[in-house]
mmCIF file of C-alpha atoms and ligand atoms in Angstrom:
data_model
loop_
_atom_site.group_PDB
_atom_site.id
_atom_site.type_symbol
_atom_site.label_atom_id
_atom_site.label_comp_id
_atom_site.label_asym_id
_atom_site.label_seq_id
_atom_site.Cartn_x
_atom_site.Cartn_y
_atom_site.Cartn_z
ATOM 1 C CA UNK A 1 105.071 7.507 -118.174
ATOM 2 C CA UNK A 2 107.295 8.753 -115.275
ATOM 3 C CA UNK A 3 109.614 10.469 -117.682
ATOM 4 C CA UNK A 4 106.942 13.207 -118.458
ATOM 5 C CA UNK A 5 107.117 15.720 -115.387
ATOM 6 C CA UNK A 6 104.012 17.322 -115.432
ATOM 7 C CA UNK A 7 100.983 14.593 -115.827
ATOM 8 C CA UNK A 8 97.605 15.048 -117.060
ATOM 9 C CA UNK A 9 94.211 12.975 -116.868
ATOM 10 C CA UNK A 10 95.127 10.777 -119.286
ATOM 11 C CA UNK A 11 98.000 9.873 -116.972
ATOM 12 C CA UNK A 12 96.317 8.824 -114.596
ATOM 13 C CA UNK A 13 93.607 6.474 -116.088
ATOM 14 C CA UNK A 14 94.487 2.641 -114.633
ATOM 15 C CA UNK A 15 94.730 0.442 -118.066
ATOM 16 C CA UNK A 16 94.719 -3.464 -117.619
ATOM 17 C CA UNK A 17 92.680 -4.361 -114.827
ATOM 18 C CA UNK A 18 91.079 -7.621 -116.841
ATOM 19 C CA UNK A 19 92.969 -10.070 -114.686
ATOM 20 C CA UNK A 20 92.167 -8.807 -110.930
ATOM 21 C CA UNK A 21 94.853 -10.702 -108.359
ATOM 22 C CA UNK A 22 92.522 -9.048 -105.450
ATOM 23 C CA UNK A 23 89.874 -11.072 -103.682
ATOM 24 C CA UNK A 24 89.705 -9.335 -100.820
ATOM 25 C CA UNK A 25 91.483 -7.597 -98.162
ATOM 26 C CA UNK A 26 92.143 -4.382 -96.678
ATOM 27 C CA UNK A 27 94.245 -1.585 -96.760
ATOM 28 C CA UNK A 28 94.866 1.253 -93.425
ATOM 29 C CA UNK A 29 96.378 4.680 -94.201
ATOM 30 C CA UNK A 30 96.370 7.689 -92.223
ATOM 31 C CA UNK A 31 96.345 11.245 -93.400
ATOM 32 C CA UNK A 32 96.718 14.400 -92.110
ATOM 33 C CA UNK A 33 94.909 17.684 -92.337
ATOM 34 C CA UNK A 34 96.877 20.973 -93.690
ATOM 35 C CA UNK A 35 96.603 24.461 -93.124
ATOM 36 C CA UNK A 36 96.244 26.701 -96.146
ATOM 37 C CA UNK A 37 99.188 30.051 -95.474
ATOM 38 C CA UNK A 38 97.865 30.918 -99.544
ATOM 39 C CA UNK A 39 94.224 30.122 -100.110
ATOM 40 C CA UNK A 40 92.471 28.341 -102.481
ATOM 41 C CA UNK A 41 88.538 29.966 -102.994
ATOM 42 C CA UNK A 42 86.824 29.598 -105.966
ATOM 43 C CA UNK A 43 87.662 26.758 -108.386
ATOM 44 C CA UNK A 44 86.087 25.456 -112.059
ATOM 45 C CA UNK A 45 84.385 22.126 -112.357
ATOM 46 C CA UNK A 46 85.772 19.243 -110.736
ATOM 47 C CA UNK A 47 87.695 21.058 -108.346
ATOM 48 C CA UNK A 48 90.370 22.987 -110.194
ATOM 49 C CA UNK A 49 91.477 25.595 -108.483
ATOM 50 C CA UNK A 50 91.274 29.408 -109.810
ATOM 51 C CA UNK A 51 94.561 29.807 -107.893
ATOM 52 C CA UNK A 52 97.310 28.429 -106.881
ATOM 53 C CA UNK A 53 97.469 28.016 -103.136
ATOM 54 C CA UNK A 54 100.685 26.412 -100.453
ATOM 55 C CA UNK A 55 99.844 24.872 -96.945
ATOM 56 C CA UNK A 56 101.852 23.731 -93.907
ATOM 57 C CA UNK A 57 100.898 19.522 -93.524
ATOM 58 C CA UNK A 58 99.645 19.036 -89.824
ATOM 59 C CA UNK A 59 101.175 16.429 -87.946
ATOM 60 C CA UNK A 60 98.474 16.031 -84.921
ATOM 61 C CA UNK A 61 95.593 16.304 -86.689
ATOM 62 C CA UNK A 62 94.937 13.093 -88.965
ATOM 63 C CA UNK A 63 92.721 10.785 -89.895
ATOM 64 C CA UNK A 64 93.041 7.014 -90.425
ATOM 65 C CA UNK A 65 91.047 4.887 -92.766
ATOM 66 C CA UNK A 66 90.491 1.371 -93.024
ATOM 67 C CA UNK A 67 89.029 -0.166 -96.202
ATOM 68 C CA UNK A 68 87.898 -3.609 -96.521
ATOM 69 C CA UNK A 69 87.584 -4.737 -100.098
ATOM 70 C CA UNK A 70 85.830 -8.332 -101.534
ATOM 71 C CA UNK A 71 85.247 -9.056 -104.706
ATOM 72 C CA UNK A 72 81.363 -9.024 -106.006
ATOM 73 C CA UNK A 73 80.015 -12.438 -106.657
ATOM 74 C CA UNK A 74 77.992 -10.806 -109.537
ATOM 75 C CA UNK A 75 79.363 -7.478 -111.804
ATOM 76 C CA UNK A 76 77.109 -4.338 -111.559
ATOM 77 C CA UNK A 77 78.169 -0.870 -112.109
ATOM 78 C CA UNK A 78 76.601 0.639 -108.734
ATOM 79 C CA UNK A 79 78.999 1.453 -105.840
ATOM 80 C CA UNK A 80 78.461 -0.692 -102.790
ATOM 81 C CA UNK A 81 80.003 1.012 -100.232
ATOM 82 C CA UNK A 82 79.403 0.676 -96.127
ATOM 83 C CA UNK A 83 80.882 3.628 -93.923
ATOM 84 C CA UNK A 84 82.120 3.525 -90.163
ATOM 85 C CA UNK A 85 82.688 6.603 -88.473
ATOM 86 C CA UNK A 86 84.551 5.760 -85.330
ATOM 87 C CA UNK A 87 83.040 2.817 -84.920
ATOM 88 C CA UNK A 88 79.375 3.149 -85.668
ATOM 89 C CA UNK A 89 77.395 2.784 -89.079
ATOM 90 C CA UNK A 90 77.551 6.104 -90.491
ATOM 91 C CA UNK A 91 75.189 6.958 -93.549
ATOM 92 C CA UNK A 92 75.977 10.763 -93.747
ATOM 93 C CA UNK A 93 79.228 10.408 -95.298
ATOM 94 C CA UNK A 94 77.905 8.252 -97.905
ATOM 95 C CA UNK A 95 76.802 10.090 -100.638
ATOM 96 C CA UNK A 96 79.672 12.153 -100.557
ATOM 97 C CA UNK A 97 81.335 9.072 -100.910
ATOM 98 C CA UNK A 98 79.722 7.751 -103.758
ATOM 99 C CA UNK A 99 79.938 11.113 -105.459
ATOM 100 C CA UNK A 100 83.755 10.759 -104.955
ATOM 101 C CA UNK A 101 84.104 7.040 -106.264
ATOM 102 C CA UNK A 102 81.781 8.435 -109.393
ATOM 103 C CA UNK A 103 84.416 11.205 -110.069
ATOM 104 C CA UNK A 104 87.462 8.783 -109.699
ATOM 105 C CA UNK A 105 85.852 5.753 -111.412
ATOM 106 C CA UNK A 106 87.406 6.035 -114.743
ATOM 107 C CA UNK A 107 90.711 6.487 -113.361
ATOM 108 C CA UNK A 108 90.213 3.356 -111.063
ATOM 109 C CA UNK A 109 87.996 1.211 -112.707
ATOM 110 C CA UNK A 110 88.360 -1.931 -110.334
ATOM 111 C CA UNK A 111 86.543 0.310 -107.795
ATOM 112 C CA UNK A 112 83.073 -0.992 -109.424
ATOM 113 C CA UNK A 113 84.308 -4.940 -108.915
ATOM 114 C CA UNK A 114 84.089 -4.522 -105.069
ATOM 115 C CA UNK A 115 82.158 -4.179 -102.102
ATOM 116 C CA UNK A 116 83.735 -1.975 -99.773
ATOM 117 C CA UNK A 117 83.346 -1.286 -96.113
ATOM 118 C CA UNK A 118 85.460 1.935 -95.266
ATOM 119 C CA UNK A 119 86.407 2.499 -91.256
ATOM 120 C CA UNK A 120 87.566 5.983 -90.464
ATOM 121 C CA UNK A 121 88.422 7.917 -87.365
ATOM 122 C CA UNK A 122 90.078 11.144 -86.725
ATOM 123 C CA UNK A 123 92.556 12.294 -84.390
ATOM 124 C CA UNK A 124 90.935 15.204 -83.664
ATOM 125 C CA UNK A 125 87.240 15.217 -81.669
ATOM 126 C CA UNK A 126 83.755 15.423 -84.396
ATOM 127 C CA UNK A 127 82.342 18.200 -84.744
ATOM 128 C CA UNK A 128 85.212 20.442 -83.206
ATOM 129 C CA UNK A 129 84.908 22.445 -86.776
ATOM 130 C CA UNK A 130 87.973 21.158 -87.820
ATOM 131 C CA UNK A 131 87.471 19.942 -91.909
ATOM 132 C CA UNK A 132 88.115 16.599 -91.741
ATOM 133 C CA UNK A 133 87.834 16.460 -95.606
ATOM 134 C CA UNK A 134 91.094 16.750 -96.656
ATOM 135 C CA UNK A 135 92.817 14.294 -93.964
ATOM 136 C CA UNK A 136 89.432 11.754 -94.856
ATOM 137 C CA UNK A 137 89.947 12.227 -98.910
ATOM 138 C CA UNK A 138 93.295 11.545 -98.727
ATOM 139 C CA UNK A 139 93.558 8.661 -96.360
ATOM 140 C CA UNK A 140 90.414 6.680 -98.584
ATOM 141 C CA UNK A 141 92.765 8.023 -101.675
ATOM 142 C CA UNK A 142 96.072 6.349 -100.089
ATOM 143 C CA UNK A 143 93.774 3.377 -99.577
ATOM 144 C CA UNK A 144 92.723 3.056 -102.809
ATOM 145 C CA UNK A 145 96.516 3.688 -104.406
ATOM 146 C CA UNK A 146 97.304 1.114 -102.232
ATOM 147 C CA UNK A 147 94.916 -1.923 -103.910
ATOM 148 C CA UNK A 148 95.763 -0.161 -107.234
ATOM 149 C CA UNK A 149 99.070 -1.308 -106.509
ATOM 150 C CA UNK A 150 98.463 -4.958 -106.123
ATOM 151 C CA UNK A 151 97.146 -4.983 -109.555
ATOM 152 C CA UNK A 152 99.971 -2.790 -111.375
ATOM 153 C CA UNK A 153 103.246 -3.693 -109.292
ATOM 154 C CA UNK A 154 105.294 -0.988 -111.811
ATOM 155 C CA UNK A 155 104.221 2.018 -110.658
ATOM 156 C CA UNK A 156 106.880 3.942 -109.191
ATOM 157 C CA UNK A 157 106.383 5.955 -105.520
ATOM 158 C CA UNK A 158 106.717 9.301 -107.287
ATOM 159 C CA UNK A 159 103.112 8.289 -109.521
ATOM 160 C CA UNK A 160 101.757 6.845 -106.752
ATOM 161 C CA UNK A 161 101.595 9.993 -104.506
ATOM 162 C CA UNK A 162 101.111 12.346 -107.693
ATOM 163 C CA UNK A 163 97.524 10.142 -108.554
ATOM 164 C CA UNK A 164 97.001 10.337 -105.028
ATOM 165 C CA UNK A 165 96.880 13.323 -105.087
ATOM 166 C CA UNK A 166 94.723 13.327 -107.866
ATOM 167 C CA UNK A 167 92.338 10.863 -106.582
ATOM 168 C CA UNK A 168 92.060 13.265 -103.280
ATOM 169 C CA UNK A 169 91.618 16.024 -105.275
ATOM 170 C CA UNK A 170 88.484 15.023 -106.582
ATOM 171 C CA UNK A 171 86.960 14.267 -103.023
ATOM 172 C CA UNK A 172 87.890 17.640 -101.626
ATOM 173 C CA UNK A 173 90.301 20.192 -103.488
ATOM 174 C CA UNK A 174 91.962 21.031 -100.462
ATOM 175 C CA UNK A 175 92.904 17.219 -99.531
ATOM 176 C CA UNK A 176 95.137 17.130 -102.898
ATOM 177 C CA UNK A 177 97.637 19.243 -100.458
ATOM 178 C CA UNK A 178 97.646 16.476 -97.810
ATOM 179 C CA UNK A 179 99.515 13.550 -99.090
ATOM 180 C CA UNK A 180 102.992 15.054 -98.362
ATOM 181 C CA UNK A 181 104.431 17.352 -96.393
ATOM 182 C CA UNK A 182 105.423 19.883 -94.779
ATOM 183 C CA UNK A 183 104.735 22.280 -97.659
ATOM 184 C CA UNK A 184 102.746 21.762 -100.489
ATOM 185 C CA UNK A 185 101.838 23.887 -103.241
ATOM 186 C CA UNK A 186 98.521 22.910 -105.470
ATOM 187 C CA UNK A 187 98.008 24.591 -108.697
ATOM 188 C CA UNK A 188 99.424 26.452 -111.572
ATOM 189 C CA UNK A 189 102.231 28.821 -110.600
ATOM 190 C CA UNK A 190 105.020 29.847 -112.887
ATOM 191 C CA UNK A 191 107.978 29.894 -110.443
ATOM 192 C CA UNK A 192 107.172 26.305 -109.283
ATOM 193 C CA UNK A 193 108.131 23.754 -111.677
ATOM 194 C CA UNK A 194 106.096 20.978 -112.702
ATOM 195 C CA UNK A 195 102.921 22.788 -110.791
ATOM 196 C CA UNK A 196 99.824 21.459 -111.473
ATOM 197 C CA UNK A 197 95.984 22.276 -111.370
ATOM 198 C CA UNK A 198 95.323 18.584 -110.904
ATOM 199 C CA UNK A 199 97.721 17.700 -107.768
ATOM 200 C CA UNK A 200 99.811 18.902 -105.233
ATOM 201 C CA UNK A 201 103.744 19.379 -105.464
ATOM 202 C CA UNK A 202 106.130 19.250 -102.514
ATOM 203 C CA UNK A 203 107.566 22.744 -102.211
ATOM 204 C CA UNK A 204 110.594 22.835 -103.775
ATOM 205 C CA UNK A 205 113.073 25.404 -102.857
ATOM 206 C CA UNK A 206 115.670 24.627 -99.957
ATOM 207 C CA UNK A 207 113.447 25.982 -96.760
ATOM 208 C CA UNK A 208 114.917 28.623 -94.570
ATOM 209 C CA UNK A 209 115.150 26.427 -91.019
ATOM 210 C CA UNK A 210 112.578 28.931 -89.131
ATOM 211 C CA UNK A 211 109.865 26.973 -90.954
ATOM 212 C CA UNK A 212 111.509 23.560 -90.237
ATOM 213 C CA UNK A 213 109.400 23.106 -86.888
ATOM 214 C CA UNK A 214 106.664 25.543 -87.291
ATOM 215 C CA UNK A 215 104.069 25.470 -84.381
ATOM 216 C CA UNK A 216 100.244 25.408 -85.191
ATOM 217 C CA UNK A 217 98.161 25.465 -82.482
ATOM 218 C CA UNK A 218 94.335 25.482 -83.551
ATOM 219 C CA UNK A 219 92.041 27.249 -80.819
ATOM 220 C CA UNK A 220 88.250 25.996 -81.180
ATOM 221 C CA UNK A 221 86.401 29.111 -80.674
ATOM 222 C CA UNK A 222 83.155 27.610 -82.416
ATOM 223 C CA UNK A 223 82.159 23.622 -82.823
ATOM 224 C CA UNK A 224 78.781 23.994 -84.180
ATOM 225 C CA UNK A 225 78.034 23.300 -87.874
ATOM 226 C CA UNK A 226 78.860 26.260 -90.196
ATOM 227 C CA UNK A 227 76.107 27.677 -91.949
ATOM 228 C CA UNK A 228 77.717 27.837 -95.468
ATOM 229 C CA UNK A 229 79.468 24.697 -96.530
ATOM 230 C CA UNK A 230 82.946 25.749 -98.398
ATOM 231 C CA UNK A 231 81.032 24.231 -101.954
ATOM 232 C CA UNK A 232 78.628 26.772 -101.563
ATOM 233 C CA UNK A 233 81.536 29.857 -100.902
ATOM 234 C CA UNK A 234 83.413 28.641 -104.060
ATOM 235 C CA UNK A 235 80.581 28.548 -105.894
ATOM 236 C CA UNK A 236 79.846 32.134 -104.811
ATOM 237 C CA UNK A 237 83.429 33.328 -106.242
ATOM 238 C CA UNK A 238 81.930 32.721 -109.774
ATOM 239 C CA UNK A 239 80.025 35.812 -109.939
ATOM 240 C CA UNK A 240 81.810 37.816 -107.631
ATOM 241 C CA UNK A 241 82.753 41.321 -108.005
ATOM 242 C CA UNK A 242 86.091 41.239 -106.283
ATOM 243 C CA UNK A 243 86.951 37.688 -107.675
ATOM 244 C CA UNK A 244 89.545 38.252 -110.649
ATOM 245 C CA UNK A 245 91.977 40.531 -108.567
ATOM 246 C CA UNK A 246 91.792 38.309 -105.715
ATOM 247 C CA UNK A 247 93.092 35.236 -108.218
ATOM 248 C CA UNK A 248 95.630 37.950 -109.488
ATOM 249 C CA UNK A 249 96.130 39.022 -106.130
ATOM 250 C CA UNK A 250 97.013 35.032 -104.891
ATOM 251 C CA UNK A 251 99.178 34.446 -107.916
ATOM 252 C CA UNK A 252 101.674 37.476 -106.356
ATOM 253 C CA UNK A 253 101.161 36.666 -102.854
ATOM 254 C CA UNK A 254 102.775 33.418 -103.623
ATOM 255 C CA UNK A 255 105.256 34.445 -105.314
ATOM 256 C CA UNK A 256 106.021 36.668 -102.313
ATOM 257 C CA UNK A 257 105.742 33.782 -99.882
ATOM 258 C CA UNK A 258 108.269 31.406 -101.701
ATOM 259 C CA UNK A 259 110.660 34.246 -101.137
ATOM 260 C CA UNK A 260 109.708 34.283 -97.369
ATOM 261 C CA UNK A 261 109.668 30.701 -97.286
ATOM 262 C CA UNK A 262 113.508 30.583 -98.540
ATOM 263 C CA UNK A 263 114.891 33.885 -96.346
ATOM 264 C CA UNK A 264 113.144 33.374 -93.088
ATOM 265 C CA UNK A 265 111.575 37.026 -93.054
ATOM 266 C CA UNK A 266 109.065 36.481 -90.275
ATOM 267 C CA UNK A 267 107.746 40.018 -90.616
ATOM 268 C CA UNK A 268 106.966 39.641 -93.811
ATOM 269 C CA UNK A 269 105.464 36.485 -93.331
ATOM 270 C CA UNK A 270 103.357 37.578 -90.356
ATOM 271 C CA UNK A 271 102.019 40.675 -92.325
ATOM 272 C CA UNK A 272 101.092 38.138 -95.713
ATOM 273 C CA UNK A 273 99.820 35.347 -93.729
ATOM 274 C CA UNK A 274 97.440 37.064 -91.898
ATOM 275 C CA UNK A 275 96.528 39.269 -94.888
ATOM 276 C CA UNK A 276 95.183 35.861 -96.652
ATOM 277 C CA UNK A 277 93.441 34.718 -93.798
ATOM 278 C CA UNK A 278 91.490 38.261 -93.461
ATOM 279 C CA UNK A 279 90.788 38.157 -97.493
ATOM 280 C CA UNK A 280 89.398 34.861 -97.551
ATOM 281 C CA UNK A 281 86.954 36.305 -94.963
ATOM 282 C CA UNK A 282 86.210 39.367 -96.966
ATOM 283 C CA UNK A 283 85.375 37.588 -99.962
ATOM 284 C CA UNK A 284 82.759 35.699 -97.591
ATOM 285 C CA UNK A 285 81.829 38.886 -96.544
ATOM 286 C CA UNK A 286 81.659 40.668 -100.280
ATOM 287 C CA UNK A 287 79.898 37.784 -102.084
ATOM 288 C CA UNK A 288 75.870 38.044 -103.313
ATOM 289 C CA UNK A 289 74.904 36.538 -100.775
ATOM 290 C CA UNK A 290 77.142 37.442 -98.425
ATOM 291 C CA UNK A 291 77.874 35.349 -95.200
ATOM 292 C CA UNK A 292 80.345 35.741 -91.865
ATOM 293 C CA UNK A 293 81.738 32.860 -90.665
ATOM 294 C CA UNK A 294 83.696 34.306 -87.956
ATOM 295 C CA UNK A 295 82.295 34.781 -84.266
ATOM 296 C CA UNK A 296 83.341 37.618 -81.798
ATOM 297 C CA UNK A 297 85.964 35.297 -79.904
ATOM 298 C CA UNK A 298 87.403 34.848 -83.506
ATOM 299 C CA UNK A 299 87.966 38.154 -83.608
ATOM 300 C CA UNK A 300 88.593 39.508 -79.571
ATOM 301 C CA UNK A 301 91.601 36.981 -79.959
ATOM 302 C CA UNK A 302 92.895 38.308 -83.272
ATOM 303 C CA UNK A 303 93.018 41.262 -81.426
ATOM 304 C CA UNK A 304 94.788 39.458 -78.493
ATOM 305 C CA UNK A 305 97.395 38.378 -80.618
ATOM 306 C CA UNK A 306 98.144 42.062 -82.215
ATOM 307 C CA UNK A 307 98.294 43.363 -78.721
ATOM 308 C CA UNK A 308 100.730 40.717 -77.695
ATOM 309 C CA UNK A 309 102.603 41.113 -80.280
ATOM 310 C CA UNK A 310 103.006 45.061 -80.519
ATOM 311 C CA UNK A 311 104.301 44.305 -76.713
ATOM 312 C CA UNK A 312 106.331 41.699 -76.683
ATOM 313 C CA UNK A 313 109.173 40.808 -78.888
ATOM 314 C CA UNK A 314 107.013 38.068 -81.140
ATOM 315 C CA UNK A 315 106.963 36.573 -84.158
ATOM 316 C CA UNK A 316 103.253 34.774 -82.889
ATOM 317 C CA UNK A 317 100.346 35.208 -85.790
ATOM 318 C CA UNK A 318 96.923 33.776 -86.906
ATOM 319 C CA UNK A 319 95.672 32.594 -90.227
ATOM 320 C CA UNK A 320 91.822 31.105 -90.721
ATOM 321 C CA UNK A 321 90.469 28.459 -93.002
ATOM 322 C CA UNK A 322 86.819 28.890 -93.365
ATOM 323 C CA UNK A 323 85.393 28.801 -90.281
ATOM 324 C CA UNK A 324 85.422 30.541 -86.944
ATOM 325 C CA UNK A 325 88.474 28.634 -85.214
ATOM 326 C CA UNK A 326 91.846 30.324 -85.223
ATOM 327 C CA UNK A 327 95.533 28.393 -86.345
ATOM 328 C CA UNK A 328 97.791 30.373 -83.899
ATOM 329 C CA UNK A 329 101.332 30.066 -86.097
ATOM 330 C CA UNK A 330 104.634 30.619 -84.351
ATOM 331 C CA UNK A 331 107.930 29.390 -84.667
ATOM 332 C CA UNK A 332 109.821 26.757 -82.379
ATOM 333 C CA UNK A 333 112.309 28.806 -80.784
ATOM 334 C CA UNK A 334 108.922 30.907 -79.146
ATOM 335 C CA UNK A 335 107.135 27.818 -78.521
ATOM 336 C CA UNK A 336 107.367 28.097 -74.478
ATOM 337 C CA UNK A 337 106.268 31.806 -74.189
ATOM 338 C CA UNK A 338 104.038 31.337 -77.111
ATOM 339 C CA UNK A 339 102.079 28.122 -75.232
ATOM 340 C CA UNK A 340 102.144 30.661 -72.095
ATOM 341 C CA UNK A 341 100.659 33.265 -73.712
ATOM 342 C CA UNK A 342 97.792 31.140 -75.285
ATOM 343 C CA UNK A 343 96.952 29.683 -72.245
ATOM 344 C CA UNK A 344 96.551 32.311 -70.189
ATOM 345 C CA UNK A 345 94.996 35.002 -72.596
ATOM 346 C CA UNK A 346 93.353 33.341 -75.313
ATOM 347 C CA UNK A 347 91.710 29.988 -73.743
ATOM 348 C CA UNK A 348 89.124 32.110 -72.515
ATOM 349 C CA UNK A 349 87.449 32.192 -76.288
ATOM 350 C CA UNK A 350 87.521 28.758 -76.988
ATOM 351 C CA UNK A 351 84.746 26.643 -76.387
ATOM 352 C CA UNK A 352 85.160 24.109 -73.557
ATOM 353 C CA UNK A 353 88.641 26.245 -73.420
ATOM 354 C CA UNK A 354 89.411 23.675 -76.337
ATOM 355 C CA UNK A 355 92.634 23.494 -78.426
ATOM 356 C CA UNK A 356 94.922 21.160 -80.314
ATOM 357 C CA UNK A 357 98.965 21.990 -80.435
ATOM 358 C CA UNK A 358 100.085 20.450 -83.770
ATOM 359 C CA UNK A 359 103.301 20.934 -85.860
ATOM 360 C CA UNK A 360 104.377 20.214 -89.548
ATOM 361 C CA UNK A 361 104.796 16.630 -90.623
ATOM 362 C CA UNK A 362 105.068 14.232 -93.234
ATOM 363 C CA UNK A 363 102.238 14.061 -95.434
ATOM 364 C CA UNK A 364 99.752 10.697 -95.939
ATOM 365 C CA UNK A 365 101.354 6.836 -94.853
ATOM 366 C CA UNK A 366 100.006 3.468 -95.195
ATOM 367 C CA UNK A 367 99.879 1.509 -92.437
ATOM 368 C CA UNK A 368 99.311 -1.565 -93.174
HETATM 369 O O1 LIG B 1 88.796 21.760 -99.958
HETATM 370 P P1 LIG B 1 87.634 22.630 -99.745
HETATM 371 O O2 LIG B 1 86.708 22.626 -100.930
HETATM 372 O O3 LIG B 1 86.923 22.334 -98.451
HETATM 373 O O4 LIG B 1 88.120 24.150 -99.642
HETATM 374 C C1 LIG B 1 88.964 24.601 -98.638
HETATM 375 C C2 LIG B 1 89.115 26.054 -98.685
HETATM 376 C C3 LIG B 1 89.897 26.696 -97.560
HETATM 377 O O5 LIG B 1 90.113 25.814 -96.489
HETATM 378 C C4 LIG B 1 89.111 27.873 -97.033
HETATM 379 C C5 LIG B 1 91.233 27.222 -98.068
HETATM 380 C C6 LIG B 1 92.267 26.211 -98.401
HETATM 381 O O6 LIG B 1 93.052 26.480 -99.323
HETATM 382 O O7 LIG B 1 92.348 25.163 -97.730
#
């Protein structure tokens, strides 16, 4: 099976799970978030993506999941699953839950032979508007590689973290792109070799050492809710007016960014980065019905960081997932003046004067 480069469904369906060695036990992994540069918005059915899109893996930012499998002392199809979030019964998270062991059930059958009780927390405070969806999918989809392990020993790493992928996938698109790191690229794009709609690949060109450390520091301009979920903004992509260019449109811009990625061309990657970030927006903007997600401190410290940057010998930029906080990117070598300038000019905005310094790192890991 590993021979085969690219893997489809099929692939990934678990044969030979008659003689279950699992009683019970549990499984911890953490996961962290990512930051799409390229953006994925608008997808088909069961989260495949339109376009191909390429994120930096957050180091800081993470969650870690605990889940606690026994066996059922009597078969039935229905999940029965029991959710934690830090520490208290959480029902909210449920359904999403059980619509996520529904998608992934035929490719993990042993799923509907236990009761499970999953324990989550995130490194970064609730309700801060960070998505904790991808570094949650993930981290339940490590989990659940993990007992799929114990009852097929053969699988090798490289399948493992490919139908983790997978598995996240189907929880959250984005979270496909958090199992490794520091770049991953998920979906269909000719230059990258063994792409795939259904997981993410590790970027796979030698990087140009500017991105080796990159900084992300994520200022919290807004913590409420948001008013649109990102299921709803896909969905609005399908009848949009602008929506076929902007695939197009993301197909070239990554091609343009691998060459960045490889040459170091900050200016170039400043002027493409931020260009994504401001057309996700506008496709918010431009869709029937239209929405805005940003707030005015989203945009007084884009602003901010054009100013400082017109004056100042910088290389500092912004890019936006959808939402109103701001990832301020730089690289290492401008970390100190960078941090100064953040904290002096742009704190102001955020709420509580809130923000969380992260860098790239590794991808998903199980802990124990
Ligand atoms: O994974 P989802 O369905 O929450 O979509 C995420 C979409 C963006 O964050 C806006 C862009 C991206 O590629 O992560």
């Amino acid at each position: 099976m590993e021979k085969k480069f690219i893997l489809t469904e099929k692939d990934f369906i678990l044969k030979n799970t008659n003689t279950p060695i699992l009683h019970n036990g549990s499984f911890t992994c953490k996961s962290p978030s990512n930051i799409a540069l390229i953006k994925y918005w608008g997808k088909s059915e069961l989260q495949i993506p339109k376009n191909p899109s390429i994120s930096f893996t957050l180091n800081n930012c993470h969650t870690i999941t605990t889940l606690e499998y026994s066996e059922k002392k009597s078969s039935s199809q229905d999940f029965e699953i029991t959710v934690f979030f830090e520490g208290t019964l959480n029902e909210e998270f449920k359904p999403k839950i059980e619509l996520f062991f529904k998608r992934i059930v035929t490719y993990v059958p042993f799923i509907s032979n236990f009761n499970f009780i999953i324990k989550t927390e995130n490194s970064f405070p609730h309700s801060s508007g960070i998505a904790s969806s991808a570094s949650g999918f993930s981290a339940l989809a490590m989990c659940l590689m993990s007992m799929e392990k114990e009852f097929n020993s053969q699988i090798t790493e490289e399948y493992l973290i490919k139908k983790a992928s997978f598995l996240a996938r189907l929880g959250s698109g984005s979270a496909a792109r958090s199992i490794q790191g520091p770049i991953v690229v998920w979906g269909k794009h000719p230059e990258i070799e063994n792409s795939s709609n259904l997981y993410g690949t590790l970027f796979p060109f030698k990087l140009h050492p500017i991105f080796e450390n990159y900084h992300d520091v994520i200022l919290l301009v807004y913590k409420g809710e948001k008013k649109i979920s990102s299921t709803v903004g896909h969905n609005l992509m399908h009848e949009h007016p602008y929506a076929k260019q902007r695939f197009i449109q993301a197909n070239d811009n990554l091609s343009k960014l691998i060459e960045i990625l490889k040459n170091g061309h900050l200016n170039s990657f400043i002027s493409l980065v931020e260009s994504e970030a401001l057309t996700l927006h506008a496709m918010m903007l431009t869709s029937d019905p239209y929405f805005i997600l940003m707030k005015p401190n989203t945009l007084k410290i884009i602003e901010k960081i054009w100013d400082y940057r017109k004056n100042n010998d910088s290389n500092i930029c912004f890019t936006l997932d959808a939402g109103a906080n701001i990832h301020v990117l730089f690289p290492d070598e401008e970390r100190e003046k960078s941090l100064g300038f953040i904290e002096k000019e742009l704190l102001e905005f955020c709420e509580n004067n809130h923000f969380i310094s992260d860098n790239l790192g590794k991808g998903a890991e199980v802990i124990s």
